Amino acid sequence: MKKKKSQREEVAELKVSKSRDFSEWYNQVVQKAGLADYAPISGCMIIRPYGFAVWEKIQGWLDRELKRTGVENAYFPIFIPERFLKRESEHFEGFVPEVAWIEKMDENEERYALRPTSETIMYDAYSKWIRSWRDLPLRINQWNNIVRWEVKATRLFLRTREFLWQEGHTVHSTGKECEEEVLLRAEQYKKLVETRLAIPVVIGKKSKSETFAGALYTIALEALMPDGKGLQMGTSHNLGQHFAKVFGIRFLDRDGEKKHAWQTSWGLSTRTIGALAMVHGDDKGLVLPPRIAPIQVIIIPIYDNKTKGKVLKEGGKVRRKLEGKFEVHLDDRDSYSPGWKFNEWELKGVPVRLEIGPKDIRKKQVVLVRRDNGVKKPVKEKGLVKELEKTLEAVQENLFSKARSFLNANTKYAKNFRELERLIKNRKMARAYWCGSEKCEGKIKEKTGATIRCIKEESAKKEGKCADCGKQSKTIAYFAKAY
Amino acid sequence: MKKKKSQREEVAELKVSKSRDFSEWYNQVVQKAGLADYAPISGCMIIRPYGFAVWEKIQGWLDRELKRTGVENAYFPIFIPERFLKRESEHFEGFVPEVAWIEKMDENEERYALRPTSETIMYDAYSKWIRSWRDLPLRINQWNNIVRWEVKATRLFLRTREFLWQEGHTVHSTGKECEEEVLLRAEQYKKLVETRLAIPVVIGKKSKSETFAGALYTIALEALMPDGKGLQMGTSHNLGQHFAKVFGIRFLDRDGEKKHAWQTSWGLSTRTIGALAMVHGDDKGLVLPPRIAPIQVIIIPIYDNKTKGKVLKEGGKVRRKLEGKFEVHLDDRDSYSPGWKFNEWELKGVPVRLEIGPKDIRKKQVVLVRRDNGVKKPVKEKGLVKELEKTLEAVQENLFSKARSFLNANTKYAKNFRELERLIKNRKMARAYWCGSEKCEGKIKEKTGATIRCIKEESAKKEGKCADCGKQSKTIAYFAKAY
C-alpha cells in the first residue's frame, strides 16, 4: 500500500531509530504516541488520554486482583505533618531531600509535607482504628498522586516530581502472615507485569542499602531495559513491627495480651508505562501487548469517492461484530488518508489492524496486519472472531517471549570483578556472588556505576566467590545501572 | 429479636437523634458508619474504605456515562505555576484566598500553587495540542484531588481543604456545541444524583455573583438538606471563548480561518457522599439507596453452638445463590452477636438484611428486613432472587419519593421580602421573583443569610414582582442558606 502524503504526516512518524539514540527515541515515542507530554512545571508531566487509558487497564486488572484478595480502597490526605515524618527518623531521612512542603497559611499551623509515600499518616490512623485481633488483618490500598521533588532531569513516566501509583498498607497479628502478604503482593505484581505487560522480571530482595527506609526487607521486581539499565517495576516491603512501635499500633490478641502489630506496604506506579514503551517499542513507535492495549483492533476503511458509502458501511458492520469481544475502533475520519492512519495507529502500537477495501468486500474478507511482526494476511469475515482471538494471543506471547530472550541473553554470570565491570560496560545485567557487605557493594557501584537490583539466596549446596572481595557466599546479586 | 449486649456495642450506635442535633448526628453517622474520619491535619479528612466504596460506585456509573458520550480521562499535574493562575485575573481572584502554595525548593524556580481547579494548566496544554477543526471536539476528564485552603471549620465531605472530584474540560468549534455540552453534563449529573443517589435536585443557572470565576454562566444542581440548607451537588460551566482568548486556544476552521475555541468545564465531588448521608439517614444511621450501596444485601446467620454448622452452611448457600446478581455479604464473624451485627449493618445503611436461623432452614425460608422502613417478612428461598430484585427497586423508589416529598414540602413561594425572610427563618427553600440586580441579591443575603442557589426563567407569559424591590421580572430565584 503506497502511503499518501498528508499535511500532518510529520506527527505520525518518529525521527530517530531506537538503536541509534535510545533516549531521544523514547522521548519521541512517548510524546508522539500521545502517552504523555512535558508539563510547564519543571520535572512534571501530563499523562495524556492514551497513556491514561493504559494506566486504567493496569488499574483495572490490579484493582480487581487486590479486591479479590481482601484489599479495600480508601483515601488519605496528601498533607503529612512534619512531626509525623520525623517520628520515624530512618524513614524521614530516606525522603528528606525529595520532600516538598506547603507554605504556611497561618503562623500557628504546623508544617505540612506533600506525601512522598503515606506510611506515617496512614499508621497514625491505624493506631486509632485497631483495638483487637478481630480488627485484623487490615488491608487498605490507595490509588493516588505522589510528590518527590527530584533534582535530576525529567524522564517522562520514569522520573518526575509527581507520579501516580497505588500504595497498599496491611496490618497483621503475626510476622508469618506478614511474610505471606509481602510475597502475595510481589507475586500479583509479577503476574501483572509478565502476563499483561509482557515484561519478564527478576524478583528478589533488595540489599540493605536499597531497602525501603524503615522496612525489614524489600522484595523488588526488576526489568531490564534495551539500553541495559534496570528498571524497578514494583516493590513489596515487610515492615515488621517497626512502624507499629513508632506509631503505637497495638491490638488485644486472643490470648488477652496487648501486642504490637506486624505490617507490610507495597506499591506499583505509572513508571511501568515507561517500561512498556521501552521494552516493546520499535522504529515505528509503540507496540502494545494486546492485554493492556486500550485499542486492540483498529479498522481502517480504504475507499475512493465512488466506494466510500459501501466501504464505511461494511466497516461499521465489522466493528459491531467485534464490539464486546475486543477493544475495537473504526477510524472513519474522512480527512486523513489510509496511509496516514496506518502510520498513526502503528505509532500508537495497536496490536492488530484490519483493512477493508472494495476488493475485500467482494471476497468477503478483511486484511489483517500484525503490529509486532508486520505479517499481513486476508481473513474471511466468517472466521474473523476466532482468528482475532488466536492472533491477539499470539502477539501477546511473541512480545513476552522476545522480551524474555532479551533478558536471558543480556543477563550474564560474572565470576570476578573484571568480568562484572566488562558486563556493565557492555550494557548487560550481571549475576555475581556477593558477600553481603556494604563495602563491596559500594566499591562496585563506585567503579562500575551499577547497583544491586536484587539478590537471591542460592539453594543448599551452591556457593561461590564474591565478585569484589572473593569471600565465599551463597548470595547471588543482580547488578545493573538503574533508572 | 432481643439484642445481646457486646463489649463493642458502643461503636454500632448513634448517641444523638437526627431531629434533635442534626449537625452532631451528621458527624456521628459519617464517622461511626465508617464513611470518613477527621485527619490530623486541620481541615482535612480521611475517606475510609466504606466511604470510598460509595465513591467508587459514583465513579463507576459516571465514568461509564462520560466515556459513552465521548469523554477521555487524563492526568495533569497538581502544581500550577503562579503566572498561569494570574493570567486570567477574574479566575485568579476567585480562588486567591483559598490557594495553597508550595515552598520554593530553588530560588530560580517560580511559585507553584496546588490546583484549586485545573482550567489554567489544562488550557495551556490545549493551546499546544489544538491546531485544526479536526482536533475538535476535545473532551478530557480528570479524577483527582483538589486543594482549597478553606478557613471555615471542617465538615466531613462538605467542607475540607482537600477533596476528590472529577473535572471535565471540553473544547468545541462553535458556541452552540458548548451550550449543548453544558446541558448534557448537567443532565448526566442529574441522572446520577436522582436515579442513583435518590436525591431530587433543582437545576438552574447561577446568578452572576455565584457564577464560576471566568465563566459565561454556570448551571448548578441544588439539593435541599433536612436542616433547610441548600447543597450544590454539581456544576457545569459554559466558559465561552473567555479562557481560549487568554490562553490562546485557536483552531483552523473548515473555512480556512483561525478562530478562538469555545469551552466548557464541569465537576462533581465527594461532597455528594455527605448529601447522601444527610438526606436519607435516620436515628439508626445511614440509609443507602440500593443502586449506590457497596453492600446491598447483608446475610446474618443466627445460631447457637448446636446449630452453628448447619446455619453457616445454609448462609453460604444463600450467598452463593445471590452473588453476581447483588452486592451481597455474609457476616459470619463468630465474635459478634446477631443483635450487634443488626445494629452495625443498620448503621452502615445496608438496604436489605436477610436473617437465617434453624427455624428458617426448616421452613426453607429467610427473613427479609428492609432498612428504609423496617418491614420484616419471611421469603421462601425459591423466590428469593425475584423478591430481592423487587424489594431493592422498591427501596430505591421509596427513598427518592420521600426525598422528593421533603423537597416539595419545603420549597415555598414567597411573594415579597417578608415572606421570603420568614421562609428562610423556618428553614425552607424560597422560590421568589428576582429583578436580576446584585443589589437586591446582596440585600437579601445580608438580611436573611440566604443566597440564590439557582435561577430559572419563567415561560413566556408568567412574571411577578422582585421579592426585594418589587420590579416586574420573569426570573424565579431559589433562595436558601448554603453549605
mmCIF file of C-alpha atoms in Angstrom, chain A residues 6-8 37 39-42 44-50 52-53 56 63 67 72-81 83-84 96-106 109-112 114-115 121 124-125 128-129 131-135 138-140 143 145 147 149 161-164 333 335-336, chain B residues 6-8 37 39-42 44-50 52-53 56 63 67 72-81 83-84 96-106 109-112 114-115 121 124-125 128-129 131-135 138-140 143 145 147 149 161-164 333 335-336:
data_model
loop_
_atom_site.group_PDB
_atom_site.id
_atom_site.type_symbol
_atom_site.label_atom_id
_atom_site.label_comp_id
_atom_site.label_asym_id
_atom_site.label_seq_id
_atom_site.Cartn_x
_atom_site.Cartn_y
_atom_site.Cartn_z
ATOM 1 C CA SER A 6 -0.813 14.423 4.270
ATOM 2 C CA GLN A 7 -0.285 17.869 5.694
ATOM 3 C CA ARG A 8 0.003 16.349 9.158
ATOM 4 C CA ASP A 37 3.760 15.336 27.454
ATOM 5 C CA ALA A 39 4.272 19.930 31.750
ATOM 6 C CA PRO A 40 5.117 23.610 32.107
ATOM 7 C CA ILE A 41 6.300 22.786 35.643
ATOM 8 C CA SER A 42 9.916 21.703 35.748
ATOM 9 C CA CYS A 44 6.439 17.242 35.823
ATOM 10 C CA MET A 45 4.422 15.509 33.131
ATOM 11 C CA ILE A 46 0.926 15.421 31.725
ATOM 12 C CA ILE A 47 -0.468 11.921 31.234
ATOM 13 C CA ARG A 48 -2.471 12.233 28.020
ATOM 14 C CA PRO A 49 -5.667 10.260 27.354
ATOM 15 C CA TYR A 50 -3.958 7.404 25.517
ATOM 16 C CA PHE A 52 -4.035 7.259 30.924
ATOM 17 C CA ALA A 53 -6.091 4.584 29.161
ATOM 18 C CA GLU A 56 -6.669 2.400 33.548
ATOM 19 C CA ASP A 63 -7.635 -3.417 41.481
ATOM 20 C CA LYS A 67 -10.049 -6.745 45.986
ATOM 21 C CA GLU A 72 -10.145 -2.314 50.277
ATOM 22 C CA ASN A 73 -9.525 1.141 48.797
ATOM 23 C CA ALA A 74 -9.521 4.369 50.796
ATOM 24 C CA TYR A 75 -8.158 7.912 50.570
ATOM 25 C CA PHE A 76 -5.832 9.686 52.996
ATOM 26 C CA PRO A 77 -4.813 13.363 52.798
ATOM 27 C CA ILE A 78 -1.940 14.429 50.569
ATOM 28 C CA PHE A 79 -0.711 16.546 53.503
ATOM 29 C CA ILE A 80 1.553 14.983 56.108
ATOM 30 C CA PRO A 81 2.502 16.872 59.282
ATOM 31 C CA ARG A 83 6.138 15.777 63.116
ATOM 32 C CA PHE A 84 4.739 12.548 61.593
ATOM 33 C CA VAL A 96 14.207 14.405 53.203
ATOM 34 C CA PRO A 97 15.946 15.619 50.044
ATOM 35 C CA GLU A 98 12.815 14.967 47.976
ATOM 36 C CA VAL A 99 10.083 16.265 50.272
ATOM 37 C CA ALA A 100 8.038 19.237 49.063
ATOM 38 C CA TRP A 101 6.370 21.411 51.715
ATOM 39 C CA ILE A 102 3.490 23.803 51.517
ATOM 40 C CA GLU A 103 3.804 27.428 52.546
ATOM 41 C CA LYS A 104 2.237 28.072 55.921
ATOM 42 C CA MET A 105 -1.095 29.854 55.659
ATOM 43 C CA ASP A 106 -1.146 30.642 59.350
ATOM 44 C CA GLU A 109 -0.209 25.885 61.932
ATOM 45 C CA GLU A 110 2.419 23.222 61.682
ATOM 46 C CA ARG A 111 4.472 22.491 58.586
ATOM 47 C CA TYR A 112 2.926 20.098 56.070
ATOM 48 C CA LEU A 114 3.134 16.629 50.310
ATOM 49 C CA ARG A 115 3.138 12.848 50.623
ATOM 50 C CA ILE A 121 -0.293 9.368 58.034
ATOM 51 C CA ASP A 124 -1.358 7.201 62.781
ATOM 52 C CA ALA A 125 -4.958 6.445 61.766
ATOM 53 C CA LYS A 128 -6.727 4.687 66.408
ATOM 54 C CA TRP A 129 -8.773 2.172 64.434
ATOM 55 C CA ARG A 131 -8.029 -2.370 69.008
ATOM 56 C CA SER A 132 -8.368 -6.145 68.837
ATOM 57 C CA TRP A 133 -7.338 -9.191 66.846
ATOM 58 C CA ARG A 134 -10.831 -9.001 65.397
ATOM 59 C CA ASP A 135 -9.822 -5.846 63.512
ATOM 60 C CA LEU A 138 -6.492 -4.825 57.837
ATOM 61 C CA ARG A 139 -5.659 -4.288 54.183
ATOM 62 C CA ILE A 140 -6.064 -0.804 52.718
ATOM 63 C CA TRP A 143 -4.639 4.993 44.184
ATOM 64 C CA ASN A 145 -0.579 11.060 43.367
ATOM 65 C CA VAL A 147 5.286 14.073 45.133
ATOM 66 C CA TRP A 149 10.967 16.689 44.326
ATOM 67 C CA ARG A 161 8.292 15.133 40.562
ATOM 68 C CA GLU A 162 4.712 13.910 40.664
ATOM 69 C CA PHE A 163 3.552 10.470 39.636
ATOM 70 C CA LEU A 164 0.561 8.169 40.111
ATOM 71 C CA ARG A 333 -12.172 10.070 9.683
ATOM 72 C CA SER A 335 -9.812 13.966 6.464
ATOM 73 C CA TYR A 336 -6.904 11.552 6.701
ATOM 74 C CA SER B 6 -21.480 -6.955 73.441
ATOM 75 C CA GLN B 7 -18.327 -5.323 74.677
ATOM 76 C CA ARG B 8 -18.176 -3.272 71.485
ATOM 77 C CA ASP B 37 -12.734 10.326 59.785
ATOM 78 C CA ALA B 39 -7.406 13.731 59.693
ATOM 79 C CA PRO B 40 -4.624 15.025 61.948
ATOM 80 C CA ILE B 41 -4.289 17.933 59.507
ATOM 81 C CA SER B 42 -6.600 20.789 60.345
ATOM 82 C CA CYS B 44 -8.747 17.554 56.232
ATOM 83 C CA MET B 45 -10.445 14.178 56.220
ATOM 84 C CA ILE B 46 -9.679 10.535 55.664
ATOM 85 C CA ILE B 47 -12.120 8.751 53.371
ATOM 86 C CA ARG B 48 -12.415 5.306 54.921
ATOM 87 C CA PRO B 49 -12.968 2.130 52.889
ATOM 88 C CA TYR B 50 -16.756 2.128 53.226
ATOM 89 C CA PHE B 52 -14.535 5.195 49.368
ATOM 90 C CA ALA B 53 -16.601 2.226 48.155
ATOM 91 C CA GLU B 56 -16.259 4.092 43.597
ATOM 92 C CA ASP B 63 -17.163 7.309 34.295
ATOM 93 C CA LYS B 67 -16.945 7.645 28.204
ATOM 94 C CA GLU B 72 -11.494 10.535 27.787
ATOM 95 C CA ASN B 73 -9.608 10.543 31.082
ATOM 96 C CA ALA B 74 -6.167 12.057 31.589
ATOM 97 C CA TYR B 75 -3.966 13.399 34.372
ATOM 98 C CA PHE B 76 -2.473 16.878 34.710
ATOM 99 C CA PRO B 77 -0.005 17.975 37.421
ATOM 100 C CA ILE B 78 -1.285 19.100 40.798
ATOM 101 C CA PHE B 79 1.154 22.027 40.530
ATOM 102 C CA ILE B 80 0.063 25.183 38.773
ATOM 103 C CA PRO B 81 2.553 27.993 38.060
ATOM 104 C CA ARG B 83 1.792 33.047 36.312
ATOM 105 C CA PHE B 84 -0.868 30.706 34.893
ATOM 106 C CA VAL B 96 -6.840 33.624 45.788
ATOM 107 C CA PRO B 97 -7.938 33.316 49.414
ATOM 108 C CA GLU B 98 -8.054 29.532 49.145
ATOM 109 C CA VAL B 99 -4.904 28.804 47.171
ATOM 110 C CA ALA B 100 -2.172 26.776 48.881
ATOM 111 C CA TRP B 101 1.395 27.197 47.595
ATOM 112 C CA ILE B 102 4.432 25.018 47.913
ATOM 113 C CA GLU B 103 7.662 26.263 49.436
ATOM 114 C CA LYS B 104 10.265 27.038 46.810
ATOM 115 C CA MET B 105 12.958 24.402 46.624
ATOM 116 C CA ASP B 106 15.189 26.573 44.499
ATOM 117 C CA GLU B 109 12.059 28.322 40.306
ATOM 118 C CA GLU B 110 8.721 30.018 40.047
ATOM 119 C CA ARG B 111 5.973 29.781 42.624
ATOM 120 C CA TYR B 112 3.618 26.825 42.335
ATOM 121 C CA LEU B 114 -1.705 23.261 44.412
ATOM 122 C CA ARG B 115 -4.619 23.046 41.989
ATOM 123 C CA ILE B 121 -2.879 24.249 33.375
ATOM 124 C CA ASP B 124 -2.157 25.925 28.376
ATOM 125 C CA ALA B 125 -1.713 22.338 27.111
ATOM 126 C CA LYS B 128 -0.446 23.432 22.112
ATOM 127 C CA TRP B 129 -2.460 20.379 21.168
ATOM 128 C CA ARG B 131 -4.474 23.147 15.654
ATOM 129 C CA SER B 132 -7.453 22.372 13.459
ATOM 130 C CA TRP B 133 -11.208 21.737 13.477
ATOM 131 C CA ARG B 134 -10.220 18.078 13.124
ATOM 132 C CA ASP B 135 -8.889 18.131 16.685
ATOM 133 C CA LEU B 138 -11.830 17.621 22.636
ATOM 134 C CA ARG B 139 -13.297 16.214 25.832
ATOM 135 C CA ILE B 140 -10.934 15.407 28.702
ATOM 136 C CA TRP B 143 -10.488 12.198 38.595
ATOM 137 C CA ASN B 145 -7.615 15.638 44.403
ATOM 138 C CA VAL B 147 -6.863 21.705 47.425
ATOM 139 C CA TRP B 149 -7.428 26.103 51.909
ATOM 140 C CA ARG B 161 -9.182 21.580 52.476
ATOM 141 C CA GLU B 162 -8.654 18.631 50.188
ATOM 142 C CA PHE B 163 -11.388 16.736 48.396
ATOM 143 C CA LEU B 164 -11.785 14.358 45.457
ATOM 144 C CA ARG B 333 -17.945 -13.404 62.304
ATOM 145 C CA SER B 335 -17.161 -12.966 67.813
ATOM 146 C CA TYR B 336 -20.203 -10.736 67.468
#
